[in-house]
mmCIF file of C-alpha atoms in Angstrom:
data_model
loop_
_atom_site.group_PDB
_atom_site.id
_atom_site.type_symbol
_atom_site.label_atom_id
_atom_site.label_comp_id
_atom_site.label_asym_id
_atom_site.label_seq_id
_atom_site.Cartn_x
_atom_site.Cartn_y
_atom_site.Cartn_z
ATOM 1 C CA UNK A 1 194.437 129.349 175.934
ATOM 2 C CA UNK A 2 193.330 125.731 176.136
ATOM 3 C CA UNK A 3 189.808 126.861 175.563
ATOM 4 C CA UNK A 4 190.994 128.461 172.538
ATOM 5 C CA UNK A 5 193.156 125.263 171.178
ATOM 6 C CA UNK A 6 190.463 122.681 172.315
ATOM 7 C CA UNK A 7 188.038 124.897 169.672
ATOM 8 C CA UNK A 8 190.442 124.995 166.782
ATOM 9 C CA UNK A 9 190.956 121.428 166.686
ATOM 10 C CA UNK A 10 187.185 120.886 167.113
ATOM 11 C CA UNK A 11 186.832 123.399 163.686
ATOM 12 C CA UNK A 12 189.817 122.076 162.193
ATOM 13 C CA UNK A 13 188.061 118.332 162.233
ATOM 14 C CA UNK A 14 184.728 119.516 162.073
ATOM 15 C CA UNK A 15 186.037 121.689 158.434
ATOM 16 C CA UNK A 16 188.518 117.892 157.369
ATOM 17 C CA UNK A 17 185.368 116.111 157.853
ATOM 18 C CA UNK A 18 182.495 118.516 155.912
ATOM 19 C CA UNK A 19 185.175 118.135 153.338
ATOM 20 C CA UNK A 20 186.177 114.403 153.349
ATOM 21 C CA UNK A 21 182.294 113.693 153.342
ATOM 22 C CA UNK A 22 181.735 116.186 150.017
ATOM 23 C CA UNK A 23 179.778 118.777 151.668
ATOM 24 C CA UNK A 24 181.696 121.636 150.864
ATOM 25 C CA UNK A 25 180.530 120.568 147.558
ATOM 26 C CA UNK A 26 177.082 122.795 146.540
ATOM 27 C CA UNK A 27 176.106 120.384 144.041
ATOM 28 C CA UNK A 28 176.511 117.191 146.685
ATOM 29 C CA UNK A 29 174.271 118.405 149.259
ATOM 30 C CA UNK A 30 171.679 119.227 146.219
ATOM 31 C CA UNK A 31 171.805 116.118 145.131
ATOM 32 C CA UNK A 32 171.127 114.521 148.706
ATOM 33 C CA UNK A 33 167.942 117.215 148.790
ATOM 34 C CA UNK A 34 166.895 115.983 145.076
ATOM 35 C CA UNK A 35 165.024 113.697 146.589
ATOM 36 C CA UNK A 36 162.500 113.130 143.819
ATOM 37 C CA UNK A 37 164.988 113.647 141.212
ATOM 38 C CA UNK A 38 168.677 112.133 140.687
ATOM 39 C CA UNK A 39 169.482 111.407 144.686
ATOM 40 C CA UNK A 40 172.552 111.319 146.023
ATOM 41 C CA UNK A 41 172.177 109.808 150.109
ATOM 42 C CA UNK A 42 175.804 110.551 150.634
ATOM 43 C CA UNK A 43 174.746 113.336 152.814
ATOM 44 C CA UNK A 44 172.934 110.788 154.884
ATOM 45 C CA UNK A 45 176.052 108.486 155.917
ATOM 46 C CA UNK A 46 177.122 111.430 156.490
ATOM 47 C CA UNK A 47 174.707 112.386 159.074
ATOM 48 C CA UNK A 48 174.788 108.802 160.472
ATOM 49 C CA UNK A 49 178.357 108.454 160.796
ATOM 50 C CA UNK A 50 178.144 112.197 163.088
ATOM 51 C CA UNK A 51 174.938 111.090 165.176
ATOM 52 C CA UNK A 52 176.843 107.835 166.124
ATOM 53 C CA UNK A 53 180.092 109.002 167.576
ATOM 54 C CA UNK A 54 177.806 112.127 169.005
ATOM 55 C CA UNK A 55 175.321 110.127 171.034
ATOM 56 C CA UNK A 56 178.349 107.795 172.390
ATOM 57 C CA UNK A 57 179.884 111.418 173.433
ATOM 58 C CA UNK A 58 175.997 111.532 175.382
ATOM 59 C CA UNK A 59 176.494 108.436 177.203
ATOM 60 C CA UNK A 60 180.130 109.898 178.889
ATOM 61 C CA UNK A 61 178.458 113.778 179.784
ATOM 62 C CA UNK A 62 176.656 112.411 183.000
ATOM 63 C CA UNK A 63 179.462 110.196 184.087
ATOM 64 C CA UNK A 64 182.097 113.578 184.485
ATOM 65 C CA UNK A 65 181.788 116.213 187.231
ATOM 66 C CA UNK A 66 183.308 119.058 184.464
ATOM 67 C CA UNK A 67 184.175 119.156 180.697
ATOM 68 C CA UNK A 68 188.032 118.746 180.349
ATOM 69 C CA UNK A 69 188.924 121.779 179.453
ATOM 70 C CA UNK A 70 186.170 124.221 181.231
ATOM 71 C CA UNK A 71 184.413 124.830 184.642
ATOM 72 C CA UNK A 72 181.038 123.821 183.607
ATOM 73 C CA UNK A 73 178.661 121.929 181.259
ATOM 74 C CA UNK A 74 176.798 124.905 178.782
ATOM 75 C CA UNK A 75 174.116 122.867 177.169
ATOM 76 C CA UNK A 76 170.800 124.339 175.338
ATOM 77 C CA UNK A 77 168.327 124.077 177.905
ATOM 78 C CA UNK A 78 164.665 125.070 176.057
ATOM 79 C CA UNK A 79 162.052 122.525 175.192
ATOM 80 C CA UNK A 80 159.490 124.417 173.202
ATOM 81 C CA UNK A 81 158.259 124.553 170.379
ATOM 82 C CA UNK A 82 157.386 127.710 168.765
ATOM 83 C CA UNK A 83 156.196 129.210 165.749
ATOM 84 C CA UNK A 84 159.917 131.271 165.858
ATOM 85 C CA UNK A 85 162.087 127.845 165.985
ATOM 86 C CA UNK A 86 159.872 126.390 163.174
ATOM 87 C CA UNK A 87 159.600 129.489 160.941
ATOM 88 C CA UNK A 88 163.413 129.623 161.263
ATOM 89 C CA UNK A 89 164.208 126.542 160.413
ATOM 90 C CA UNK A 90 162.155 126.630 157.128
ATOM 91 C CA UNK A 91 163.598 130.068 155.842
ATOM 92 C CA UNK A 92 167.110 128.294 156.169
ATOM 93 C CA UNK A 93 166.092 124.734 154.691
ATOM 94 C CA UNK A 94 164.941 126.962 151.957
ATOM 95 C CA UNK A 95 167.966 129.240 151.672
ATOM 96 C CA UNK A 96 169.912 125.815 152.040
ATOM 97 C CA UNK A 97 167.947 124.504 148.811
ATOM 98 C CA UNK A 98 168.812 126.968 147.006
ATOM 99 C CA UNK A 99 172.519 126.851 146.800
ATOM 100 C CA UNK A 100 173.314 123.345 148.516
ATOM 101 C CA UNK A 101 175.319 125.369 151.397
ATOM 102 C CA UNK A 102 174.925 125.822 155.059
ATOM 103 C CA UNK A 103 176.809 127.514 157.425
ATOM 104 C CA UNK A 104 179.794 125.386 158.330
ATOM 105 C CA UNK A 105 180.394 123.907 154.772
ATOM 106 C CA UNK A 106 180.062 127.539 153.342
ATOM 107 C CA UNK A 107 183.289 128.579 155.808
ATOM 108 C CA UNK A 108 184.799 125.229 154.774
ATOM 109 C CA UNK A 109 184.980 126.367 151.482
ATOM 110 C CA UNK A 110 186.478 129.723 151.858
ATOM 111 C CA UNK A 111 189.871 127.636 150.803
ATOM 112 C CA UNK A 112 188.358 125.813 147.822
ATOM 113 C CA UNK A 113 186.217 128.503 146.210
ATOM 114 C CA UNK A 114 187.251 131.659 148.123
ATOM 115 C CA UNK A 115 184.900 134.070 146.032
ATOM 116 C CA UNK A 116 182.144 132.352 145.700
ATOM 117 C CA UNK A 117 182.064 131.206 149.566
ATOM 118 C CA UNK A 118 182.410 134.283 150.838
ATOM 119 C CA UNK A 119 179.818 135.674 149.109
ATOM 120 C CA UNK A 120 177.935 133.420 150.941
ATOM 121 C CA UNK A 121 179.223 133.706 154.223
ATOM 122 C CA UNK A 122 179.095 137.835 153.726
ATOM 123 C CA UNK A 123 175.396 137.443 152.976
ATOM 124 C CA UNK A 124 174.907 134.682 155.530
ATOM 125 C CA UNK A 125 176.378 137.250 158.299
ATOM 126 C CA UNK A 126 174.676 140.363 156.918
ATOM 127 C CA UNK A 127 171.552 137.661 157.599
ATOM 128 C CA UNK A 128 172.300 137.398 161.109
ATOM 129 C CA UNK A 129 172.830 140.763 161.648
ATOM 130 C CA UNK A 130 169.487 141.728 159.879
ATOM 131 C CA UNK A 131 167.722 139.329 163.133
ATOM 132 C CA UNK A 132 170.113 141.395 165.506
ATOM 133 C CA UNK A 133 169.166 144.633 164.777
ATOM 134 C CA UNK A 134 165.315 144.037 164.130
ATOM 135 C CA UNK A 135 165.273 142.198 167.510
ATOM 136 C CA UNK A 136 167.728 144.433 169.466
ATOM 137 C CA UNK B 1 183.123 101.600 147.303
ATOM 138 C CA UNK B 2 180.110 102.096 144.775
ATOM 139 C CA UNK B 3 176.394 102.151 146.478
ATOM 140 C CA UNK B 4 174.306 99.954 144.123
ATOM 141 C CA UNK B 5 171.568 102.441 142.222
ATOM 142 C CA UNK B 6 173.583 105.357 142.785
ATOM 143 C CA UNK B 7 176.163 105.803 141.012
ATOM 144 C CA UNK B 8 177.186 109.364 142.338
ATOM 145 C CA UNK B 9 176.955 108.428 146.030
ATOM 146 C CA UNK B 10 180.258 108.348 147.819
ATOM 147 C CA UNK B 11 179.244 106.130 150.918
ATOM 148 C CA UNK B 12 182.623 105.544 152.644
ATOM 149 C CA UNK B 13 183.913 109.238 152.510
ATOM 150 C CA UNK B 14 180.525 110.292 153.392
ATOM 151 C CA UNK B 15 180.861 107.873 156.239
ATOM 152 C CA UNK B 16 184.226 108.846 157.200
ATOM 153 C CA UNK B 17 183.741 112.945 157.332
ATOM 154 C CA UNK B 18 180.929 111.972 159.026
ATOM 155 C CA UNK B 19 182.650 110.160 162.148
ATOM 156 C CA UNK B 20 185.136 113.504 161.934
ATOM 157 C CA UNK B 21 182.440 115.756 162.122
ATOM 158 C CA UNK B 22 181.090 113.563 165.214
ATOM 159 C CA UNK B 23 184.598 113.472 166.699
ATOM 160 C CA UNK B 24 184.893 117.506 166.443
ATOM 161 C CA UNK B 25 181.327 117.795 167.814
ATOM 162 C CA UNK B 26 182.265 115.436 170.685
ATOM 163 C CA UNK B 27 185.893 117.308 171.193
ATOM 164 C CA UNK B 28 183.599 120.348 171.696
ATOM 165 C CA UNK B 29 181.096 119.099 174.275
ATOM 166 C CA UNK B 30 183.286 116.897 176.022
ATOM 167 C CA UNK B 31 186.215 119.480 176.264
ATOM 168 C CA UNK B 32 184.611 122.656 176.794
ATOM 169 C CA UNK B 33 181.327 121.768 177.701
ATOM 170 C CA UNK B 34 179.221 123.574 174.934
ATOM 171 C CA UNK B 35 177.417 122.082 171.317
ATOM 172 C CA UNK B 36 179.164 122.689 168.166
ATOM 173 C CA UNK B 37 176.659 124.736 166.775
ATOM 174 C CA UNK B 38 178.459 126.519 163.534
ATOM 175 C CA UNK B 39 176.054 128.798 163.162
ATOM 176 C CA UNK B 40 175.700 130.010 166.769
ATOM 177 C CA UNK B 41 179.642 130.111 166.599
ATOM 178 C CA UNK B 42 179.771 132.329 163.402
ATOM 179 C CA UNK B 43 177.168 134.921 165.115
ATOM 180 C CA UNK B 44 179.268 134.786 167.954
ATOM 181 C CA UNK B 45 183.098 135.438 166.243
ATOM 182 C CA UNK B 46 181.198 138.012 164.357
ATOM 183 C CA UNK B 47 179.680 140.241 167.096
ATOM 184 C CA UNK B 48 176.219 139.333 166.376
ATOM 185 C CA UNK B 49 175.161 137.109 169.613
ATOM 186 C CA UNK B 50 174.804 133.678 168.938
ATOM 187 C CA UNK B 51 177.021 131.179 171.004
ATOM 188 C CA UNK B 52 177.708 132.215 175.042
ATOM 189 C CA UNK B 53 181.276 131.253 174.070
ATOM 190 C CA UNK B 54 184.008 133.219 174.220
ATOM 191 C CA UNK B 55 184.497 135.396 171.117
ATOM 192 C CA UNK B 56 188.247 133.831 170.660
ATOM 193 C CA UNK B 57 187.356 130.709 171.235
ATOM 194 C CA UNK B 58 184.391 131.242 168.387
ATOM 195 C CA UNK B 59 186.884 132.794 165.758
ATOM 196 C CA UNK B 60 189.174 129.982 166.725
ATOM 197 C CA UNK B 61 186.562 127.084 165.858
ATOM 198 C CA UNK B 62 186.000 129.233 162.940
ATOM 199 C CA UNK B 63 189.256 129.449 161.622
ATOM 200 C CA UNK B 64 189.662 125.818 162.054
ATOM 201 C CA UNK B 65 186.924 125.029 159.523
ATOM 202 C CA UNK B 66 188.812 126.043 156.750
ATOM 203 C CA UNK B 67 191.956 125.074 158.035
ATOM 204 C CA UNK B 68 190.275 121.542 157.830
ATOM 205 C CA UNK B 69 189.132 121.569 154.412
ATOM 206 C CA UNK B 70 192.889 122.778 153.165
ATOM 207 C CA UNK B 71 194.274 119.740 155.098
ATOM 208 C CA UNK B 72 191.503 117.440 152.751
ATOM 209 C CA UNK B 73 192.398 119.476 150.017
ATOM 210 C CA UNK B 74 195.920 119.245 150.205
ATOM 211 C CA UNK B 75 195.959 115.500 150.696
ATOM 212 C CA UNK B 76 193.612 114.461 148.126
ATOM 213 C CA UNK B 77 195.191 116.951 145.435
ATOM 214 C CA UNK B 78 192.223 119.037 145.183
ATOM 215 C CA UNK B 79 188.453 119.000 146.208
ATOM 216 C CA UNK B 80 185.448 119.362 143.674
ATOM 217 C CA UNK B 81 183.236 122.253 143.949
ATOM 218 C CA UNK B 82 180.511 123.579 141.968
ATOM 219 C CA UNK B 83 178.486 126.860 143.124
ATOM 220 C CA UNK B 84 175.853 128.847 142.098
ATOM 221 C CA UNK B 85 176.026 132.612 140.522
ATOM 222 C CA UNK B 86 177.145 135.481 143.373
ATOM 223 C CA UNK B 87 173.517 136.229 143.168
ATOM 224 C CA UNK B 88 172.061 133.374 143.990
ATOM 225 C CA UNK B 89 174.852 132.738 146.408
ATOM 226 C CA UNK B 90 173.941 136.028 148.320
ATOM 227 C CA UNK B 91 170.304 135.274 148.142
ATOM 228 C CA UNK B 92 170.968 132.003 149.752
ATOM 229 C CA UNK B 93 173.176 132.960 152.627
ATOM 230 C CA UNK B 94 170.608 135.579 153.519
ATOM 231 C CA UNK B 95 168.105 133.520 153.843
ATOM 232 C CA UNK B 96 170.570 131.074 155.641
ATOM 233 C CA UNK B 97 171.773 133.726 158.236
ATOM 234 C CA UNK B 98 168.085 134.946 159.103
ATOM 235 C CA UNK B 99 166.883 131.543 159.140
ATOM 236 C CA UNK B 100 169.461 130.398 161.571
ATOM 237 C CA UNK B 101 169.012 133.000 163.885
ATOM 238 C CA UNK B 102 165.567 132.945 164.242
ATOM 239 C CA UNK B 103 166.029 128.596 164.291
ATOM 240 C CA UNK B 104 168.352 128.857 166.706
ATOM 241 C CA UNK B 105 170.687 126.470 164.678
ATOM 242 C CA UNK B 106 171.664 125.255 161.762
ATOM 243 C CA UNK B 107 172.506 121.201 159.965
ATOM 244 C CA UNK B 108 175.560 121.206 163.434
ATOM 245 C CA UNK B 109 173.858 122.455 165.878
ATOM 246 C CA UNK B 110 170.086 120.596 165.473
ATOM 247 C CA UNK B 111 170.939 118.055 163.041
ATOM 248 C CA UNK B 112 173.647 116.595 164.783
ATOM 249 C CA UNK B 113 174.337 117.489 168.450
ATOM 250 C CA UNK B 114 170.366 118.025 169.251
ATOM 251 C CA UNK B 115 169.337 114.658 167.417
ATOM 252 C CA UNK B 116 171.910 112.983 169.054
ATOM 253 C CA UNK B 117 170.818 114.100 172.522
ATOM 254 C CA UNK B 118 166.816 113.204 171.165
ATOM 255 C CA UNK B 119 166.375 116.976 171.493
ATOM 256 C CA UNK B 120 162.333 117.534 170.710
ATOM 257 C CA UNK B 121 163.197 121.233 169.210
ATOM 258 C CA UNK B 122 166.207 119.780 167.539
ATOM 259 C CA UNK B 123 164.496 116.908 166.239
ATOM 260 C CA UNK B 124 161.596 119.235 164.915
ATOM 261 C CA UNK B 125 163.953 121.856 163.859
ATOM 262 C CA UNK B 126 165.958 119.668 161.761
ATOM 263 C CA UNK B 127 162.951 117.635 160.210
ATOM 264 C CA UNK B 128 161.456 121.301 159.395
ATOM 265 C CA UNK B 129 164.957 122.189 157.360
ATOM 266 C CA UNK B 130 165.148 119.319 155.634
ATOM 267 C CA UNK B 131 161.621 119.206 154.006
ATOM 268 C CA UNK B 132 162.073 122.648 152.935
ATOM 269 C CA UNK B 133 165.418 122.089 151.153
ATOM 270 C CA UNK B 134 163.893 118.966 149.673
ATOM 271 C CA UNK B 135 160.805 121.138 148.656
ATOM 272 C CA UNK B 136 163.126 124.109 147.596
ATOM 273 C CA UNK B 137 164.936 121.599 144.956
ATOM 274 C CA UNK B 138 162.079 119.838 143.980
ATOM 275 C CA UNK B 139 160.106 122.818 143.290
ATOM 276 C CA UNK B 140 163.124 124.607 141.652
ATOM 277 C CA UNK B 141 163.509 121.501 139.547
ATOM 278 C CA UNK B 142 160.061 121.825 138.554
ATOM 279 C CA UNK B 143 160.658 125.884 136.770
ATOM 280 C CA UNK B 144 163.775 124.216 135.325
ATOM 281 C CA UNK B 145 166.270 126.639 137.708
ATOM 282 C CA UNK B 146 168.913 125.254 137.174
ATOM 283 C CA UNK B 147 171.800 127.067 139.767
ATOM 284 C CA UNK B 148 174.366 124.908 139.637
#
């Protein structure tokens, strides 16, 4: 139960802010990734504002013995790099290019444009499920 | 507040959502321990891996994301929005949802709780995404296709 609230208020900011910063707006985030055309950096105070608060949220993670509202600490542990992390990430910058939407702005917008979002998040998820089944 | 040279650029409410987004990233690893991934989440409300938290908790984070933009929406009396054709929208989120997967994370997870943390993967991951979305519009740009 308090794991449950503690995550809707973290997606209930975490959807206020994607749309108080204009990134459940397609034609925003294109702009930011016009670079060599008409750019728009909001998408980068965007960014900054996040990586600020986040890495001051760093500093206080070795300082408790638990996270409030759980047992233990969960954190991604890998280091490498591989030819999987880097192919990955350049199939989604490119499907992010495309229509100026990534995953949480796309489920943002399921208020503001409900068709055309979830079109995207349908695909997005029949995406996922394509790596799922070829990977077992 | 206008940002000389740019007239489009919205600076302050870019700055703004941004802190929120850091604040609900920070809610997430400083209350229950775990990175607010969204596309890890997503995987994991929808039965398809992803995130080792609990499926409620995932379709609760979930939920909340639209729940969010409604509250902006409401307040501001309405939120531009301009998208592509279904088409290109289902193109995109394919390519999204495979991507992420394989990635293992998406502009949350790797852009801003891994490059916080000076994550090398994260770091690498997100400076991977971000040239191919710039490449993706400027080469898109180039065969005048236009999407939006």
């Amino acid at each position: 139960m308090r794991a449950n609230v503690t995550s809707l208020v973290s997606g209930t900011l975490f959807g206020a802010g994607l749309a108080l910063g204009g990134m459940t707006n397609p034609a925003r985030v294109r702009g930011f990734l016009d670079l060599f055309g008409n750019w728009d950096p909001t998408l980068a105070f965007v960014m900054g504002g996040a990586l600020v608060v986040m890495a001051i949220a760093w500093q206080i993670v070795p300082r408790m013995a638990r996270p409030v509202m759980a047992e233990t600490f969960q954190l991604p542990s890998k280091s490498d790099l591989t030819p999987r992390l880097i192919g990955g990430a350049a199939l989604f910058g490119v499907g992010w290019g495309v229509a100026g939407l990534c995953p949480g702005p796309g489920i943002a917008a399921l208020v503001i444009e409900p068709v055309s979002a979830a079109i995207f998040v349908v695909a997005m998820l029949a995406g996922m499920a394509l790596v799922r089944l070829t990977e077992g | 507040m206008m940002l000389p040279g740019f007239p489009d650029a919205a600076p302050l409410d870019g700055l703004a959502g941004g802190v929120l987004i850091g604040l609900a990233a920070a809610v997430m690893l400083l209350g229950l321990g775990r990175i607010a991934g969204v596309s890890g989440i997503a995987a994991k409300a929808a039965g398809l891996g992803g995130s080792g938290m609990a499926r409620g908790s995932a379709w609760m984070f979930f939920i909340g994301l639209p729940l969010g933009a409604l509250a902006v929406m409401l307040a501001s009396g309405g939120l531009e929005a301009r998208f592509a054709s279904p088409l290109v929208l289902a193109i995109a989120g394919l390519l999204v949802g495979v991507g992420t997967r394989l990635g293992s994370g998406c502009t949350s997870g790797h852009g801003v709780c891994g490059m916080s943390r000076l994550s090398g993967r994260s770091i690498v991951a997100t400076v991977t995404f971000m040239a191919a979305g710039i490449a993706t519009v400027a080469i898109m740009n180039a065969l005048g296709w236009e999407v939006l």
